PDB file of C-alpha atoms in Angstrom:
ATOM      1  CA  MET A 315      26.667 -41.109  16.070  1.00 96.00           C
ATOM      2  CA  TRP A 316      28.654 -42.579  18.932  1.00 97.00           C
ATOM      3  CA  LEU A 317      32.240 -41.595  19.692  1.00 97.00           C
ATOM      4  CA  PRO A 318      33.230 -44.351  22.130  1.00 97.00           C
ATOM      5  CA  ALA A 319      36.686 -43.045  23.048  1.00 97.00           C
ATOM      6  CA  GLU A 320      35.196 -39.666  23.990  1.00 96.00           C
ATOM      7  CA  ARG A 321      31.913 -41.191  25.262  1.00 97.00           C
ATOM      8  CA  ILE A 322      29.991 -38.571  23.271  1.00 98.00           C
ATOM      9  CA  LEU A 323      26.681 -39.379  21.600  1.00 97.00           C
ATOM     10  CA  PHE A 324      25.006 -37.308  18.893  1.00 98.00           C
ATOM     11  CA  SER A 325      21.450 -38.594  19.249  1.00 97.00           C
ATOM     12  CA  GLY A 326      19.545 -36.633  16.657  1.00 94.00           C
ATOM     13  CA  ASP A 327      15.841 -36.486  17.454  1.00 94.00           C
ATOM     14  CA  LEU A 328      15.972 -39.712  19.458  1.00 96.00           C
ATOM     15  CA  VAL A 329      16.658 -37.503  22.504  1.00 97.00           C
ATOM     16  CA  GLU A 330      15.421 -33.962  23.060  1.00 97.00           C
ATOM     17  CA  PHE A 331      16.223 -31.702  25.988  1.00 97.00           C
ATOM     18  CA  ASP A 332      13.521 -29.315  27.205  1.00 95.00           C
ATOM     19  CA  ALA A 333      12.045 -29.614  23.719  1.00 96.00           C
ATOM     20  CA  THR A 334       9.093 -31.626  22.514  1.00 97.00           C
ATOM     21  CA  PRO A 335      10.006 -34.707  20.510  1.00 97.00           C
ATOM     22  CA  TYR A 336       8.523 -34.912  17.040  1.00 96.00           C
ATOM     23  CA  ALA A 337       7.086 -38.404  16.913  1.00 95.00           C
ATOM     24  CA  GLY A 338       5.035 -38.333  13.730  1.00 92.00           C
ATOM     25  CA  ASP A 339       7.067 -41.172  12.254  1.00 93.00           C
ATOM     26  CA  CYS A 340       8.257 -43.052  15.327  1.00 96.00           C
ATOM     27  CA  TYR A 341       7.582 -46.380  17.002  1.00 98.00           C
ATOM     28  CA  PHE A 342       6.210 -45.556  20.451  1.00 98.00           C
ATOM     29  CA  GLU A 343       6.409 -49.192  21.550  1.00 97.00           C
ATOM     30  CA  ASP A 344      10.141 -49.308  20.814  1.00 97.00           C
ATOM     31  CA  TRP A 345      11.332 -45.831  21.786  1.00 98.00           C
ATOM     32  CA  PRO A 346      11.766 -46.392  25.562  1.00 97.00           C
ATOM     33  CA  ALA A 347      13.844 -49.550  25.000  1.00 97.00           C
ATOM     34  CA  THR A 348      15.984 -47.680  22.488  1.00 97.00           C
ATOM     35  CA  LEU A 349      16.588 -44.971  25.081  1.00 97.00           C
ATOM     36  CA  ASP A 350      17.566 -47.699  27.569  1.00 97.00           C
ATOM     37  CA  ALA A 351      20.105 -48.990  25.033  1.00 96.00           C
ATOM     38  CA  VAL A 352      21.489 -45.460  24.695  1.00 96.00           C
ATOM     39  CA  ALA A 353      21.724 -45.156  28.481  1.00 97.00           C
ATOM     40  CA  ALA A 354      23.614 -48.473  28.608  1.00 97.00           C
ATOM     41  CA  LEU A 355      26.393 -46.852  26.569  1.00 97.00           C
ATOM     42  CA  LYS A 356      26.899 -44.519  29.560  1.00 96.00           C
ATOM     43  CA  PRO A 357      27.576 -41.406  27.472  1.00 97.00           C
ATOM     44  CA  ALA A 358      29.486 -38.692  29.292  1.00 97.00           C
ATOM     45  CA  LYS A 359      28.051 -36.079  26.912  1.00 98.00           C
ATOM     46  CA  LEU A 360      25.119 -36.037  24.540  1.00 98.00           C
ATOM     47  CA  VAL A 361      24.098 -33.680  21.761  1.00 98.00           C
ATOM     48  CA  PRO A 362      20.307 -33.939  21.432  1.00 98.00           C
ATOM     49  CA  GLY A 363      18.208 -33.203  18.384  1.00 96.00           C
ATOM     50  CA  ARG A 364      16.924 -30.045  20.067  1.00 95.00           C
ATOM     51  CA  GLY A 365      17.999 -28.294  23.226  1.00 95.00           C
ATOM     52  CA  ALA A 366      21.281 -27.606  24.914  1.00 96.00           C
ATOM     53  CA  ALA A 367      24.195 -30.009  24.640  1.00 97.00           C
ATOM     54  CA  LEU A 368      24.272 -32.207  27.743  1.00 98.00           C
ATOM     55  CA  GLN A 369      27.734 -31.834  29.235  1.00 97.00           C
ATOM     56  CA  THR A 370      27.601 -34.163  32.246  1.00 97.00           C
ATOM     57  CA  ALA A 371      26.401 -37.676  33.008  1.00 95.00           C
ATOM     58  CA  ASP A 372      23.654 -36.204  35.216  1.00 97.00           C
ATOM     59  CA  ALA A 373      22.480 -33.933  32.411  1.00 97.00           C
ATOM     60  CA  VAL A 374      22.506 -36.882  29.982  1.00 98.00           C
ATOM     61  CA  ALA A 375      20.389 -38.893  32.430  1.00 97.00           C
ATOM     62  CA  ARG A 376      17.909 -35.985  32.704  1.00 97.00           C
ATOM     63  CA  GLY A 377      17.702 -35.697  28.924  1.00 97.00           C
ATOM     64  CA  LEU A 378      17.062 -39.405  28.503  1.00 98.00           C
ATOM     65  CA  ALA A 379      14.513 -39.454  31.317  1.00 97.00           C
ATOM     66  CA  GLY A 380      12.659 -36.407  30.005  1.00 97.00           C
ATOM     67  CA  THR A 381      12.331 -37.858  26.523  1.00 98.00           C
ATOM     68  CA  ARG A 382      11.365 -41.301  27.868  1.00 98.00           C
ATOM     69  CA  ASN A 383       8.765 -39.817  30.198  1.00 98.00           C
ATOM     70  CA  PHE A 384       7.206 -37.689  27.468  1.00 98.00           C
ATOM     71  CA  VAL A 385       6.844 -40.465  24.889  1.00 98.00           C
ATOM     72  CA  SER A 386       5.732 -43.010  27.506  1.00 98.00           C
ATOM     73  CA  GLU A 387       3.132 -40.743  29.100  1.00 98.00           C
ATOM     74  CA  LEU A 388       1.792 -39.652  25.725  1.00 98.00           C
ATOM     75  CA  TYR A 389       1.485 -43.200  24.405  1.00 98.00           C
ATOM     76  CA  ALA A 390      -0.095 -44.505  27.627  1.00 98.00           C
ATOM     77  CA  ALA A 391      -2.714 -41.733  27.519  1.00 98.00           C
ATOM     78  CA  VAL A 392      -3.484 -42.452  23.855  1.00 98.00           C
ATOM     79  CA  LYS A 393      -3.832 -46.192  24.500  1.00 98.00           C
ATOM     80  CA  GLU A 394      -6.148 -45.441  27.421  1.00 98.00           C
ATOM     81  CA  GLY A 395      -8.336 -43.305  25.151  1.00 98.00           C
ATOM     82  CA  VAL A 396      -8.383 -45.964  22.439  1.00 98.00           C
ATOM     83  CA  ALA A 397      -9.377 -48.616  25.005  1.00 98.00           C
ATOM     84  CA  ALA A 398     -12.229 -46.344  26.120  1.00 98.00           C
ATOM     85  CA  GLY A 399     -13.443 -46.073  22.521  1.00 98.00           C
ATOM     86  CA  CYS A 400     -12.582 -42.392  22.096  1.00 98.00           C
ATOM     87  CA  ASP A 401     -11.917 -40.870  18.685  1.00 96.00           C
ATOM     88  CA  LEU A 402      -8.723 -39.064  17.714  1.00 96.00           C
ATOM     89  CA  LYS A 403     -10.111 -35.609  18.500  1.00 97.00           C
ATOM     90  CA  ALA A 404     -11.193 -36.560  22.031  1.00 97.00           C
ATOM     91  CA  ILE A 405      -7.885 -38.307  22.670  1.00 98.00           C
ATOM     92  CA  TYR A 406      -5.925 -35.307  21.396  1.00 97.00           C
ATOM     93  CA  ARG A 407      -7.804 -32.963  23.750  1.00 97.00           C
ATOM     94  CA  ASP A 408      -7.266 -35.290  26.712  1.00 98.00           C
ATOM     95  CA  VAL A 409      -3.562 -35.814  26.002  1.00 98.00           C
ATOM     96  CA  SER A 410      -3.032 -32.082  25.555  1.00 98.00           C
ATOM     97  CA  GLU A 411      -4.706 -31.349  28.897  1.00 98.00           C
ATOM     98  CA  ARG A 412      -2.684 -34.054  30.656  1.00 98.00           C
ATOM     99  CA  LEU A 413       0.725 -33.190  29.229  1.00 98.00           C
ATOM    100  CA  ARG A 414       0.513 -29.382  29.020  1.00 98.00           C
ATOM    101  CA  PRO A 415       1.158 -28.740  32.753  1.00 98.00           C
ATOM    102  CA  LYS A 416       4.384 -30.759  32.699  1.00 98.00           C
ATOM    103  CA  TYR A 417       5.642 -30.259  29.122  1.00 98.00           C
ATOM    104  CA  GLY A 418       3.753 -27.273  27.708  1.00 98.00           C
ATOM    105  CA  HIS A 419       6.743 -24.964  28.261  1.00 97.00           C
ATOM    106  CA  TRP A 420       8.958 -27.164  26.089  1.00 97.00           C
ATOM    107  CA  VAL A 421       9.979 -25.790  22.708  1.00 95.00           C
ATOM    108  CA  ILE A 422       7.500 -26.593  19.886  1.00 95.00           C
ATOM    109  CA  PHE A 423       5.022 -28.377  22.185  1.00 97.00           C
ATOM    110  CA  ASP A 424       1.972 -27.006  20.363  1.00 95.00           C
ATOM    111  CA  HIS A 425       3.499 -27.732  16.972  1.00 94.00           C
ATOM    112  CA  CYS A 426       4.521 -31.342  17.615  1.00 96.00           C
ATOM    113  CA  LEU A 427       1.659 -32.570  19.773  1.00 97.00           C
ATOM    114  CA  PRO A 428      -0.925 -33.044  16.987  1.00 96.00           C
ATOM    115  CA  PHE A 429       1.531 -35.127  14.943  1.00 96.00           C
ATOM    116  CA  ASP A 430       2.665 -37.077  18.014  1.00 97.00           C
ATOM    117  CA  VAL A 431      -0.861 -37.931  19.134  1.00 97.00           C
ATOM    118  CA  SER A 432      -1.908 -38.832  15.588  1.00 96.00           C
ATOM    119  CA  ARG A 433       1.037 -41.220  15.235  1.00 97.00           C
ATOM    120  CA  ALA A 434       0.408 -42.743  18.681  1.00 98.00           C
ATOM    121  CA  TYR A 435      -3.260 -43.222  17.760  1.00 97.00           C
ATOM    122  CA  ASP A 436      -2.233 -44.935  14.533  1.00 97.00           C
ATOM    123  CA  GLU A 437       0.156 -47.262  16.361  1.00 98.00           C
ATOM    124  CA  ALA A 438      -2.382 -48.046  19.082  1.00 98.00           C
ATOM    125  CA  THR A 439      -5.118 -48.843  16.588  1.00 97.00           C
ATOM    126  CA  ARG A 440      -4.252 -50.140  13.156  1.00 94.00           C
ATOM    127  CA  PHE A 441      -0.903 -48.949  11.826  1.00 95.00           C
ATOM    128  CA  ARG A 442       2.128 -50.502  13.529  1.00 94.00           C
ATOM    129  CA  ASP A 443       4.378 -48.861  10.959  1.00 96.00           C
ATOM    130  CA  PRO A 444       4.380 -45.094  10.408  1.00 95.00           C
ATOM    131  CA  ARG A 445       2.531 -43.816   7.384  1.00 92.00           C
ATOM    132  CA  ILE A 446       4.095 -41.296   5.030  1.00 91.00           C
ATOM    133  CA  TRP A 447       3.016 -37.731   5.741  1.00 89.00           C
ATOM    134  CA  THR A 448       1.460 -36.288   2.621  1.00 93.00           C
ATOM    135  CA  ALA A 449      -0.324 -32.994   2.115  1.00 95.00           C
ATOM    136  CA  GLU A 450      -3.601 -34.915   2.008  1.00 94.00           C
ATOM    137  CA  ARG A 451      -2.854 -36.741   5.258  1.00 91.00           C
ATOM    138  CA  ASP A 452      -1.837 -33.471   6.890  1.00 91.00           C
ATOM    139  CA  ARG A 453      -5.143 -31.831   5.879  1.00 93.00           C
ATOM    140  CA  GLN A 454      -7.072 -34.880   7.125  1.00 91.00           C
ATOM    141  CA  MET A 455      -5.333 -34.784  10.501  1.00 91.00           C
ATOM    142  CA  TRP A 456      -6.171 -31.109  10.992  1.00 91.00           C
ATOM    143  CA  SER A 457      -9.742 -31.727   9.866  1.00 90.00           C
ATOM    144  CA  ASP A 458     -10.083 -34.587  12.362  1.00 88.00           C
ATOM    145  CA  LEU A 459      -8.669 -32.507  15.206  1.00 88.00           C
ATOM    146  CA  GLU A 460     -10.464 -29.243  14.473  1.00 84.00           C
ATOM    147  CA  SER A 461     -13.897 -30.414  13.271  1.00 76.00           C
TER     148      SER A 461
END
């Protein structure tokens, strides 16, 4: 929700601050451009989906950059693994090792990462559109990652 007179944006999970984005149903290809469109509004304040409310333009810029960097780095690493012919499990391990030093302290990193990598793998391979998460799909993802 955008309050133009106040220049306040309530972003929902589009932007997170010091918290791992849940991307299990996102479009990785589109997310950075969407964040650019948000930045073009020049919000003075932003209430993210998770994390502290961003009270200054500098804090808003940091929140947007952090989210953009996370989703971009994750998707680039997944696409690299797909191009190398790696399976989901190998890609998940690699992405986790790459991102943990920079983002591992973020809230719910370990919880969101399997869903985020699985969605990025889907988008980079055969499913442009997100698939519905079902109990069966959830079990399959964990089986693929833990087998």
